[in-house]
Short mmCIF file of N, CA and C in Angstrom, two decimals:
data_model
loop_
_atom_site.label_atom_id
_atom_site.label_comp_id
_atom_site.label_asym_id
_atom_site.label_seq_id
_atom_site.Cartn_x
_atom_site.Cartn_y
_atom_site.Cartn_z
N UNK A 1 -1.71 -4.27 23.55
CA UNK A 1 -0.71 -3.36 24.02
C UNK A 1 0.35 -4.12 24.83
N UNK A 2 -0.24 -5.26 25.38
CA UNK A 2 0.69 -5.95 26.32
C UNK A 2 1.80 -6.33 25.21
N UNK A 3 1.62 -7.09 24.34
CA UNK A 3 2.51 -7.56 23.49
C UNK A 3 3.20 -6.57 22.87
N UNK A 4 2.73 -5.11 22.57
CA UNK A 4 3.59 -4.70 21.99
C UNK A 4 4.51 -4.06 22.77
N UNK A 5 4.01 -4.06 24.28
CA UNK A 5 5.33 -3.34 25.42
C UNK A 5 6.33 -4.94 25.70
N UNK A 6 6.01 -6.24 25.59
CA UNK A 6 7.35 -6.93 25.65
C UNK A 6 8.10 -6.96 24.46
N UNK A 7 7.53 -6.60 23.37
CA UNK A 7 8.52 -6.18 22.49
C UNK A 7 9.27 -4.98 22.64
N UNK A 8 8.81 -4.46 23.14
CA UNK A 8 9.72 -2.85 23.08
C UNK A 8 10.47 -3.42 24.25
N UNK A 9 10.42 -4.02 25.27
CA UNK A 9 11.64 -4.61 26.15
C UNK A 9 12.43 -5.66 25.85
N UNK A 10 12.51 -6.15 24.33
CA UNK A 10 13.47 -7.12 23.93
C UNK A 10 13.94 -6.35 22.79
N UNK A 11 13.75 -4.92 22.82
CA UNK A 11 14.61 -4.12 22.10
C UNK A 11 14.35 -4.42 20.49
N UNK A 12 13.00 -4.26 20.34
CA UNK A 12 12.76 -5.01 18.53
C UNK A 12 12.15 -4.13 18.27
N UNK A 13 12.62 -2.95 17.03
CA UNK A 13 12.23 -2.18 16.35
C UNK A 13 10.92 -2.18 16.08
N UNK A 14 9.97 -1.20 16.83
CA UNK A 14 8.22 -1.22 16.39
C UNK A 14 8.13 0.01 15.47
N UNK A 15 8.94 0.78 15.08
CA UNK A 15 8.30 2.10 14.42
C UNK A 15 7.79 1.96 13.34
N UNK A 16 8.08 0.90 12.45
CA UNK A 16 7.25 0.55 10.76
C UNK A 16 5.76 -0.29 11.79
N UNK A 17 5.60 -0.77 12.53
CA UNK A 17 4.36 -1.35 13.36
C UNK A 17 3.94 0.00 13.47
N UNK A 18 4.08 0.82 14.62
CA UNK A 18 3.29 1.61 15.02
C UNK A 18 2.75 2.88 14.14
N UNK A 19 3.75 3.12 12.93
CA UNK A 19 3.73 4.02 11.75
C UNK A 19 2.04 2.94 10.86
N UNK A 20 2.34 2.10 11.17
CA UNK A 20 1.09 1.37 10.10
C UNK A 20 0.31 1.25 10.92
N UNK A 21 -0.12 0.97 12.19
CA UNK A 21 -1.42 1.44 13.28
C UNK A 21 -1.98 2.92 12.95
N UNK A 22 -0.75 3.85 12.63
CA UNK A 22 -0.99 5.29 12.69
C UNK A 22 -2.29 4.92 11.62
N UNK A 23 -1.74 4.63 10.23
CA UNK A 23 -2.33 4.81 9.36
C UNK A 23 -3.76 4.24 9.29
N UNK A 24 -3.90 3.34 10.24
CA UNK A 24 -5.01 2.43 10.43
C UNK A 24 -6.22 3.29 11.31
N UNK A 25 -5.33 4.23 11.97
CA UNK A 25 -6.05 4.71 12.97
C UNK A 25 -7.07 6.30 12.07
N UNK A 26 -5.94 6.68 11.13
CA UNK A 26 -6.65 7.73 10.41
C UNK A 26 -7.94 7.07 9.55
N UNK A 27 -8.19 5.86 9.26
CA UNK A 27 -9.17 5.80 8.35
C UNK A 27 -11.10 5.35 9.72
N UNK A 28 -10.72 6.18 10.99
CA UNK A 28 -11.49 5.81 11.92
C UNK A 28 -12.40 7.80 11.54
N UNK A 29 -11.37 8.55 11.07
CA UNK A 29 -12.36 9.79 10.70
C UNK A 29 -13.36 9.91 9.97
N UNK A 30 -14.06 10.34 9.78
CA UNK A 30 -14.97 10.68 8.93
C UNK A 30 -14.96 11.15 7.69
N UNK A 31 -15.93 10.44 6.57
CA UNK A 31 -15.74 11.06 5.25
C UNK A 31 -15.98 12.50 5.02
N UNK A 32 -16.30 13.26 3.80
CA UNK A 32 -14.91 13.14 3.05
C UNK A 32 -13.84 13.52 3.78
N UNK A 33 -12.64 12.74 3.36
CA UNK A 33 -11.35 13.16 3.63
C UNK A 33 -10.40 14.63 2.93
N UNK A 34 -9.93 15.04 3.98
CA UNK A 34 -9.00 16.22 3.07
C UNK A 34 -7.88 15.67 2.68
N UNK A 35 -7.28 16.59 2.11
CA UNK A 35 -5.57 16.67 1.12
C UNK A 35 -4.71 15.86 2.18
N UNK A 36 -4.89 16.75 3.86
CA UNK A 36 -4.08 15.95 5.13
C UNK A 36 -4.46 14.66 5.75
N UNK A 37 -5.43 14.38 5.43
CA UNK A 37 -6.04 13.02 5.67
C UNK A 37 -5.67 12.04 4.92
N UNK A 38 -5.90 12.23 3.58
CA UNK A 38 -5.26 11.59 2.60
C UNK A 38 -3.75 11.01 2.97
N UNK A 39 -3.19 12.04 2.77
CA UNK A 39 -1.81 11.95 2.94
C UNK A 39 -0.83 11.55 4.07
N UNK A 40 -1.75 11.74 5.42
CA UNK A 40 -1.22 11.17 6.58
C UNK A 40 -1.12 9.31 6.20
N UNK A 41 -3.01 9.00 5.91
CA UNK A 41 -3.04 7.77 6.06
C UNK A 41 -2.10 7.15 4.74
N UNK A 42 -1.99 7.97 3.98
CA UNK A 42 -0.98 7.36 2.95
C UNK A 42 0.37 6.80 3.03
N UNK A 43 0.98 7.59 3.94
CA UNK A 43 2.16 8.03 4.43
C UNK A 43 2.23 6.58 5.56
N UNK A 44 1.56 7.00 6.22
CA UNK A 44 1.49 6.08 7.34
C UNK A 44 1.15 4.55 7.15
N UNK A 45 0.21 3.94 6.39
CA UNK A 45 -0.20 2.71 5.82
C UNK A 45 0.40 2.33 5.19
N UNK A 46 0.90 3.02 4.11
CA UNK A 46 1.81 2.17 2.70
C UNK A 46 3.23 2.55 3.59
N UNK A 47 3.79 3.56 3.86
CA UNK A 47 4.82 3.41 4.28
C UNK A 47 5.25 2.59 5.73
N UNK A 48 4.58 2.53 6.13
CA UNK A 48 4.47 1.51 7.25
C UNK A 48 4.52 0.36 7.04
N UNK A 49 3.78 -0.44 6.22
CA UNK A 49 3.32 -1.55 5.81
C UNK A 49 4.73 -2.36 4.84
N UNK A 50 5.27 -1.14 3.78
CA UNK A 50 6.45 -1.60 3.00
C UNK A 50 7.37 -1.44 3.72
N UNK A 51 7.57 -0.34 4.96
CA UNK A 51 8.89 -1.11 5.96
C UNK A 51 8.98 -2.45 6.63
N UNK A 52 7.59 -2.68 7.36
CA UNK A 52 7.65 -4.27 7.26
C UNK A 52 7.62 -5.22 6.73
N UNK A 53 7.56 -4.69 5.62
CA UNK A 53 7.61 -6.41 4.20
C UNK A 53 9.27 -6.27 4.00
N UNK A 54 9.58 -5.27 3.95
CA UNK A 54 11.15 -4.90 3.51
C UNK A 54 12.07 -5.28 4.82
N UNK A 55 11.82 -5.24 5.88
CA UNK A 55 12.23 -5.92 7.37
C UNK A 55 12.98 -4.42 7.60
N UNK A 56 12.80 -2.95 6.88
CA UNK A 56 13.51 -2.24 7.68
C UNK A 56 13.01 -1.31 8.70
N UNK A 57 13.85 -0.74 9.35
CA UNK A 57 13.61 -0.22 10.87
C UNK A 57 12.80 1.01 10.92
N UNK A 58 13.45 1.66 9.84
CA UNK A 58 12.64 2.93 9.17
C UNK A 58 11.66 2.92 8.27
N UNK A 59 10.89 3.79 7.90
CA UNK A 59 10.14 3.58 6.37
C UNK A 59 11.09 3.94 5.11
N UNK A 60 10.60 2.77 3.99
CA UNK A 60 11.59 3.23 3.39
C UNK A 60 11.65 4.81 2.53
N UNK A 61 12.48 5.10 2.03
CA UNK A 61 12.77 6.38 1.31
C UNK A 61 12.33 5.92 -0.30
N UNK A 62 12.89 7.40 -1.09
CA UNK A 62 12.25 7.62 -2.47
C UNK A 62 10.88 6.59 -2.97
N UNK A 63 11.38 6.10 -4.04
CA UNK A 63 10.57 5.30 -4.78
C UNK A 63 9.65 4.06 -3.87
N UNK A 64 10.53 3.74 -3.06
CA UNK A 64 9.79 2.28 -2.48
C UNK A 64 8.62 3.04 -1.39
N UNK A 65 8.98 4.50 -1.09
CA UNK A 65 8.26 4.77 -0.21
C UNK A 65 6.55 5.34 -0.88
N UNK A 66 6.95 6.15 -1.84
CA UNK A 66 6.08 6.81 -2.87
C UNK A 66 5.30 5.22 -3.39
N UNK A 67 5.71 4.34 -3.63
CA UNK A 67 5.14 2.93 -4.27
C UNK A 67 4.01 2.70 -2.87
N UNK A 68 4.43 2.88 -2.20
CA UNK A 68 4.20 2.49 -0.15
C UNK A 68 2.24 2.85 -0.31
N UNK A 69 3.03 4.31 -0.56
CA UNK A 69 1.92 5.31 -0.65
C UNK A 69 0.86 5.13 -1.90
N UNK A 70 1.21 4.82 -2.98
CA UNK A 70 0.62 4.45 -4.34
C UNK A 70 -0.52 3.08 -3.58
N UNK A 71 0.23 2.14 -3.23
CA UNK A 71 -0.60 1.20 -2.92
C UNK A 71 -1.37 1.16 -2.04
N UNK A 72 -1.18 1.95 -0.83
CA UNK A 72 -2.37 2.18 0.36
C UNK A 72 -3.37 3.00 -0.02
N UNK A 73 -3.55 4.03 -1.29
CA UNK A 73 -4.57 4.43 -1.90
C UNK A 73 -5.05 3.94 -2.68
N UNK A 74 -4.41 2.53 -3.75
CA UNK A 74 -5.19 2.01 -4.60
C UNK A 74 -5.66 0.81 -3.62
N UNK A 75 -5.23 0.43 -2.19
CA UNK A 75 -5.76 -0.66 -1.37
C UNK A 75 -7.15 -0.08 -1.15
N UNK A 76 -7.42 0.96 -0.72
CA UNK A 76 -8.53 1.89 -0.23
C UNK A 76 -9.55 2.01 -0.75
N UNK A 77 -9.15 2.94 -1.94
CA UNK A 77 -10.05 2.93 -3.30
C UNK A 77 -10.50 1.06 -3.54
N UNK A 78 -9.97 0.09 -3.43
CA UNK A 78 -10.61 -1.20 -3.73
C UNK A 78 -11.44 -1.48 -2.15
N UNK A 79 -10.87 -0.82 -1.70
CA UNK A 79 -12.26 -1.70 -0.22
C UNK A 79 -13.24 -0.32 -0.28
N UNK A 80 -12.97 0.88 -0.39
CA UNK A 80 -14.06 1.79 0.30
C UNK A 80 -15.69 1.40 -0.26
N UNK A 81 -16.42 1.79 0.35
CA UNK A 81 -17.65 1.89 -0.38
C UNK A 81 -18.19 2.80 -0.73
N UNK A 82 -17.91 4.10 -0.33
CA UNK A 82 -18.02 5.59 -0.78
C UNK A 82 -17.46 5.83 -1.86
N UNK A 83 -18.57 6.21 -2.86
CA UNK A 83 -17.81 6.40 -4.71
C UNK A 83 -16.69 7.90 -4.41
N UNK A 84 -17.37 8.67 -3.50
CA UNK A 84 -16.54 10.39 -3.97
C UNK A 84 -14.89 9.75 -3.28
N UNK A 85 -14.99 8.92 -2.49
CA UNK A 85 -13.33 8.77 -1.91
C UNK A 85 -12.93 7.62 -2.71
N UNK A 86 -13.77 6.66 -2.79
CA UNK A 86 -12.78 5.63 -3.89
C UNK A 86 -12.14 6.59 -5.17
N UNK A 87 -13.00 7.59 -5.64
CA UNK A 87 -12.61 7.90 -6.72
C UNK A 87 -11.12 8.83 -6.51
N UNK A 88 -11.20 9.67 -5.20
CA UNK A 88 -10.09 10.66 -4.89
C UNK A 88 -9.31 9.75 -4.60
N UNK A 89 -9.13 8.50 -4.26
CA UNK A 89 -7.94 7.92 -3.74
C UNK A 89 -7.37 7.03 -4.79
N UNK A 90 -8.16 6.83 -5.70
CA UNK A 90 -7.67 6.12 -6.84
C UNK A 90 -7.02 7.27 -8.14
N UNK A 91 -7.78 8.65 -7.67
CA UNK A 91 -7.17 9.65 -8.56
C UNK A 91 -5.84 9.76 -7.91
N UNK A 92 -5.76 9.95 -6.85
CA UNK A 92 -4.52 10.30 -6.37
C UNK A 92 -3.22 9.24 -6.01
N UNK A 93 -3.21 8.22 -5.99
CA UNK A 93 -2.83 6.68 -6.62
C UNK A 93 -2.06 7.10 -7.53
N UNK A 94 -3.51 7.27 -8.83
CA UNK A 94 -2.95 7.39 -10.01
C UNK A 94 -1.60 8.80 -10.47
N UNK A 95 -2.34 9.32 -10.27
CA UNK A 95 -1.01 10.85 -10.10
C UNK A 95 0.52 10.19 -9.29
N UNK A 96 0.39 9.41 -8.13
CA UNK A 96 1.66 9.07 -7.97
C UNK A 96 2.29 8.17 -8.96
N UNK A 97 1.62 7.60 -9.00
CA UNK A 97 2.13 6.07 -9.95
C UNK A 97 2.50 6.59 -11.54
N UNK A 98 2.02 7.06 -11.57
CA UNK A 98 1.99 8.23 -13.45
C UNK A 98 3.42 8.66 -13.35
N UNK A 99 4.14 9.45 -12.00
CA UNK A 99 5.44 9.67 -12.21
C UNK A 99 6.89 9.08 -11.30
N UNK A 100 6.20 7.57 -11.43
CA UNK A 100 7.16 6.60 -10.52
C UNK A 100 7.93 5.86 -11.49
N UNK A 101 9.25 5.68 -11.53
CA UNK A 101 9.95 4.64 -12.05
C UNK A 101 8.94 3.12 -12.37
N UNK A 102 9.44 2.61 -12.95
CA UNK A 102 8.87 1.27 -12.71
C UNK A 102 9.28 0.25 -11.60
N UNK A 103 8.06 -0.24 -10.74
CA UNK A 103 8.44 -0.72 -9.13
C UNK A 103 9.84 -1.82 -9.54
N UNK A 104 10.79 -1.73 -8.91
CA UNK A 104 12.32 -2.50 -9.02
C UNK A 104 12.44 -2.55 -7.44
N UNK A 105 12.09 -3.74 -7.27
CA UNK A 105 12.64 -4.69 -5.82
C UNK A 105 13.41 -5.66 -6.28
N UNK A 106 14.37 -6.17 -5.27
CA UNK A 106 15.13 -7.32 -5.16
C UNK A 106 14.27 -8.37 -4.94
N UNK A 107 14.80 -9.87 -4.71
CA UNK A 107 14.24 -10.98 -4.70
C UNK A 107 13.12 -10.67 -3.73
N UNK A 108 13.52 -10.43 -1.97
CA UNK A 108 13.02 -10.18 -0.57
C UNK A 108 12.20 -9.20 -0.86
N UNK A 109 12.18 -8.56 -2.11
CA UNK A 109 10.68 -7.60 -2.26
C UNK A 109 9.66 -7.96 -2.83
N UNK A 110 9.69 -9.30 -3.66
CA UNK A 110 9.15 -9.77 -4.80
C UNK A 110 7.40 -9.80 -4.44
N UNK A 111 7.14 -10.32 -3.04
CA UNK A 111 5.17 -9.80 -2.78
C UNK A 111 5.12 -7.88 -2.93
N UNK A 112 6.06 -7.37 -2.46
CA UNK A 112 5.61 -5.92 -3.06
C UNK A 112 5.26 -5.58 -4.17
N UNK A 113 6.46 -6.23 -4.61
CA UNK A 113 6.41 -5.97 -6.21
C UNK A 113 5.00 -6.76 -6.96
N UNK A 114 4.53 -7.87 -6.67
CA UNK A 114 3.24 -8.26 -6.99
C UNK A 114 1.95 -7.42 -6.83
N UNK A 115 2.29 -6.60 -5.58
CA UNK A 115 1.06 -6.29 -5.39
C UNK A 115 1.05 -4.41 -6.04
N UNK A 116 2.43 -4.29 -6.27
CA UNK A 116 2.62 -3.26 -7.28
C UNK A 116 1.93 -3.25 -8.62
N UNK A 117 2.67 -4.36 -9.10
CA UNK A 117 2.20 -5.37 -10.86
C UNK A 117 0.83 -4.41 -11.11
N UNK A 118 0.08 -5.01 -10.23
CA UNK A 118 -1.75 -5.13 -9.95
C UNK A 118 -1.85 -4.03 -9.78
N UNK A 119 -1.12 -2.80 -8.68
CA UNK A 119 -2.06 -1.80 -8.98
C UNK A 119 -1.57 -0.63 -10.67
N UNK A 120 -0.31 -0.69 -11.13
CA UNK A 120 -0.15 -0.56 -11.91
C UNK A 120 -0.88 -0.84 -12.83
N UNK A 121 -1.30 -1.95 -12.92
CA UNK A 121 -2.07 -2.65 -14.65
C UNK A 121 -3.46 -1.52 -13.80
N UNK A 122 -4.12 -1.36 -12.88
CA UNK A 122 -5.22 -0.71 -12.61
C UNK A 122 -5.07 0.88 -13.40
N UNK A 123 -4.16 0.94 -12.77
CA UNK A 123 -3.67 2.40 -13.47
C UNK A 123 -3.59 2.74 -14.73
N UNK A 124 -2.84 2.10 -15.42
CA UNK A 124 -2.58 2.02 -16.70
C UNK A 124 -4.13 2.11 -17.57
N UNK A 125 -5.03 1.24 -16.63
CA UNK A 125 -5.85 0.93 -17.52
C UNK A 125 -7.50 2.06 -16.90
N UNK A 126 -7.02 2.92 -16.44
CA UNK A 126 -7.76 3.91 -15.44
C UNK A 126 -9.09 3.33 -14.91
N UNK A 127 -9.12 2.28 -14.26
CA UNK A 127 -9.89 2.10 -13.28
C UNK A 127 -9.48 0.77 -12.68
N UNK A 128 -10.41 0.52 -11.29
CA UNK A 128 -10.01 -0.12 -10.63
C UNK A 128 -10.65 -1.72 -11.43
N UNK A 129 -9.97 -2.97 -11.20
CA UNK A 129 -10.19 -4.16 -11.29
C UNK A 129 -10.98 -4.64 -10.90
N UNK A 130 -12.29 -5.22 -11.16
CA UNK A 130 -13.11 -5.88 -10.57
C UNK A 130 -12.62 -7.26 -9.61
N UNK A 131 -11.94 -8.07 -10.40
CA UNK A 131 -11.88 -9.32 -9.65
C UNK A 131 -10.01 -9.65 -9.99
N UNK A 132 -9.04 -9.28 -8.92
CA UNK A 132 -7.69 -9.97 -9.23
C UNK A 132 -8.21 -10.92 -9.00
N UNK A 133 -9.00 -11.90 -8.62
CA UNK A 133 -8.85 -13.09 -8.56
C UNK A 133 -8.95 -14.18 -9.52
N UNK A 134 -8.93 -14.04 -11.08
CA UNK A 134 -9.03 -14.51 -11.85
C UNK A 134 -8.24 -15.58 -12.34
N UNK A 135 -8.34 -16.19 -13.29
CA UNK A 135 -7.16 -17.36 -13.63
C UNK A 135 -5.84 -16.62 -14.53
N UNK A 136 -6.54 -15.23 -15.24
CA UNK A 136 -5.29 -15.02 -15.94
C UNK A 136 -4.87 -14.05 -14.77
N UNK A 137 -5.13 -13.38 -14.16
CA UNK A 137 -4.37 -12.56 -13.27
C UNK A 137 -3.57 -13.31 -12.10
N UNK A 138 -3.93 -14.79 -11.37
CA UNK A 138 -3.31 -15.59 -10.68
C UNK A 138 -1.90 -15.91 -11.60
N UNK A 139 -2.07 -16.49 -12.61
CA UNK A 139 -0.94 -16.84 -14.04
C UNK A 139 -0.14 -15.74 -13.61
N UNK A 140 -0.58 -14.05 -13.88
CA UNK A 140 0.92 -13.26 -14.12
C UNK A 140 1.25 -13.07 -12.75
N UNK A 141 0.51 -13.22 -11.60
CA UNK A 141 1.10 -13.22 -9.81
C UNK A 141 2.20 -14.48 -10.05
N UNK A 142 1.81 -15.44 -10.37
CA UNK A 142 2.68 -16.58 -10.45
C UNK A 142 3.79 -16.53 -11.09
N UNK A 143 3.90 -16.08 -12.24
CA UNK A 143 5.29 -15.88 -13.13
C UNK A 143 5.65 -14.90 -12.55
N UNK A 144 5.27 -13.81 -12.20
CA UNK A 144 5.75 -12.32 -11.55
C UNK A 144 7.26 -13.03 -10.64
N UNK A 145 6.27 -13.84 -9.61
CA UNK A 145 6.42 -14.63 -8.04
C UNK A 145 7.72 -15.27 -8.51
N UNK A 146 7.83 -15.92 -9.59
CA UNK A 146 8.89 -16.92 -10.03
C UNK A 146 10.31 -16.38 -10.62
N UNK A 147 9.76 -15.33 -11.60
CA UNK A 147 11.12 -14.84 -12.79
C UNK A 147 11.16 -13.27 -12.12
N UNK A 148 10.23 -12.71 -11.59
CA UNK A 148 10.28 -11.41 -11.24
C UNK A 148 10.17 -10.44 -12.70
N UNK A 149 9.28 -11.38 -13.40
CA UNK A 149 8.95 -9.93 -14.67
C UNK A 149 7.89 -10.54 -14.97
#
């Protein structure tokens, strides 16, 4: 807390920080989660999280924000260990991502957009990934990283 009150006295935008604590702080409730649980920590984590990769002050709006949200439920669904919420948060992931543009960042977005890539191909392919860590999935992070397609 100390650190984050000398920041707030050198006048440096914390609200994408403290918006992504929010979200950190909702996953301290108890399972199962409701519709508002869901959606707070959604809201709050992915949109939190993509205002600070994006360096802006606010969270961002439309698509980048909905992407925000897409990815803090398919982040979830890959760590939880509870099957009934991995599955609701990867259903509900999926429902966003089903009617999102295709993720379009500029250069300065290009790790979003990676970690978009990934949950997309999850989607597409309706379930979650066992291992991104593979040699062919490192390959398309890498070209992603380089040409941005």
């Amino acid at each position: 807390m100390e650190r984050i009150n000398a920041l707030e006295g050198q006048e440096v935008s914390l609200g994408p920080l403290l918006t992504l604590r929010d979200g950190w702080e909702v996953m301290l409730d108890d399972f199962p989660w409701d519709d508002r649980q869901f959606d707070n920590y959604a809201d709050a984590r992915g949109g939190g999280f993509f205002a600070m990769a994006l360096g802006e002050d606010e969270l961002p709006a439309g698509a980048s924000f909905d992407y925000g949200r897409a990815w803090a439920l398919w982040d979830f669904a890959r760590h939880c260990s509870d099957g009934g919420m991995r599955q609701s948060a990867f259903g509900r992931c999926s429902e966003l991502v089903n009617r999102l543009p295709s993720p379009d960042f500029d250069r300065s977005g290009r790790p979003l957009s990676i970690l978009c890539k990934l949950m997309v191909r999850d989607v597409s392919k309706g379930q979650l990934t066992a291992d991104l860590y593979n040699p062919a999935s490192a390959g398309r992070i890498i070209w992603h990283g380089i040409t941005g397609r």
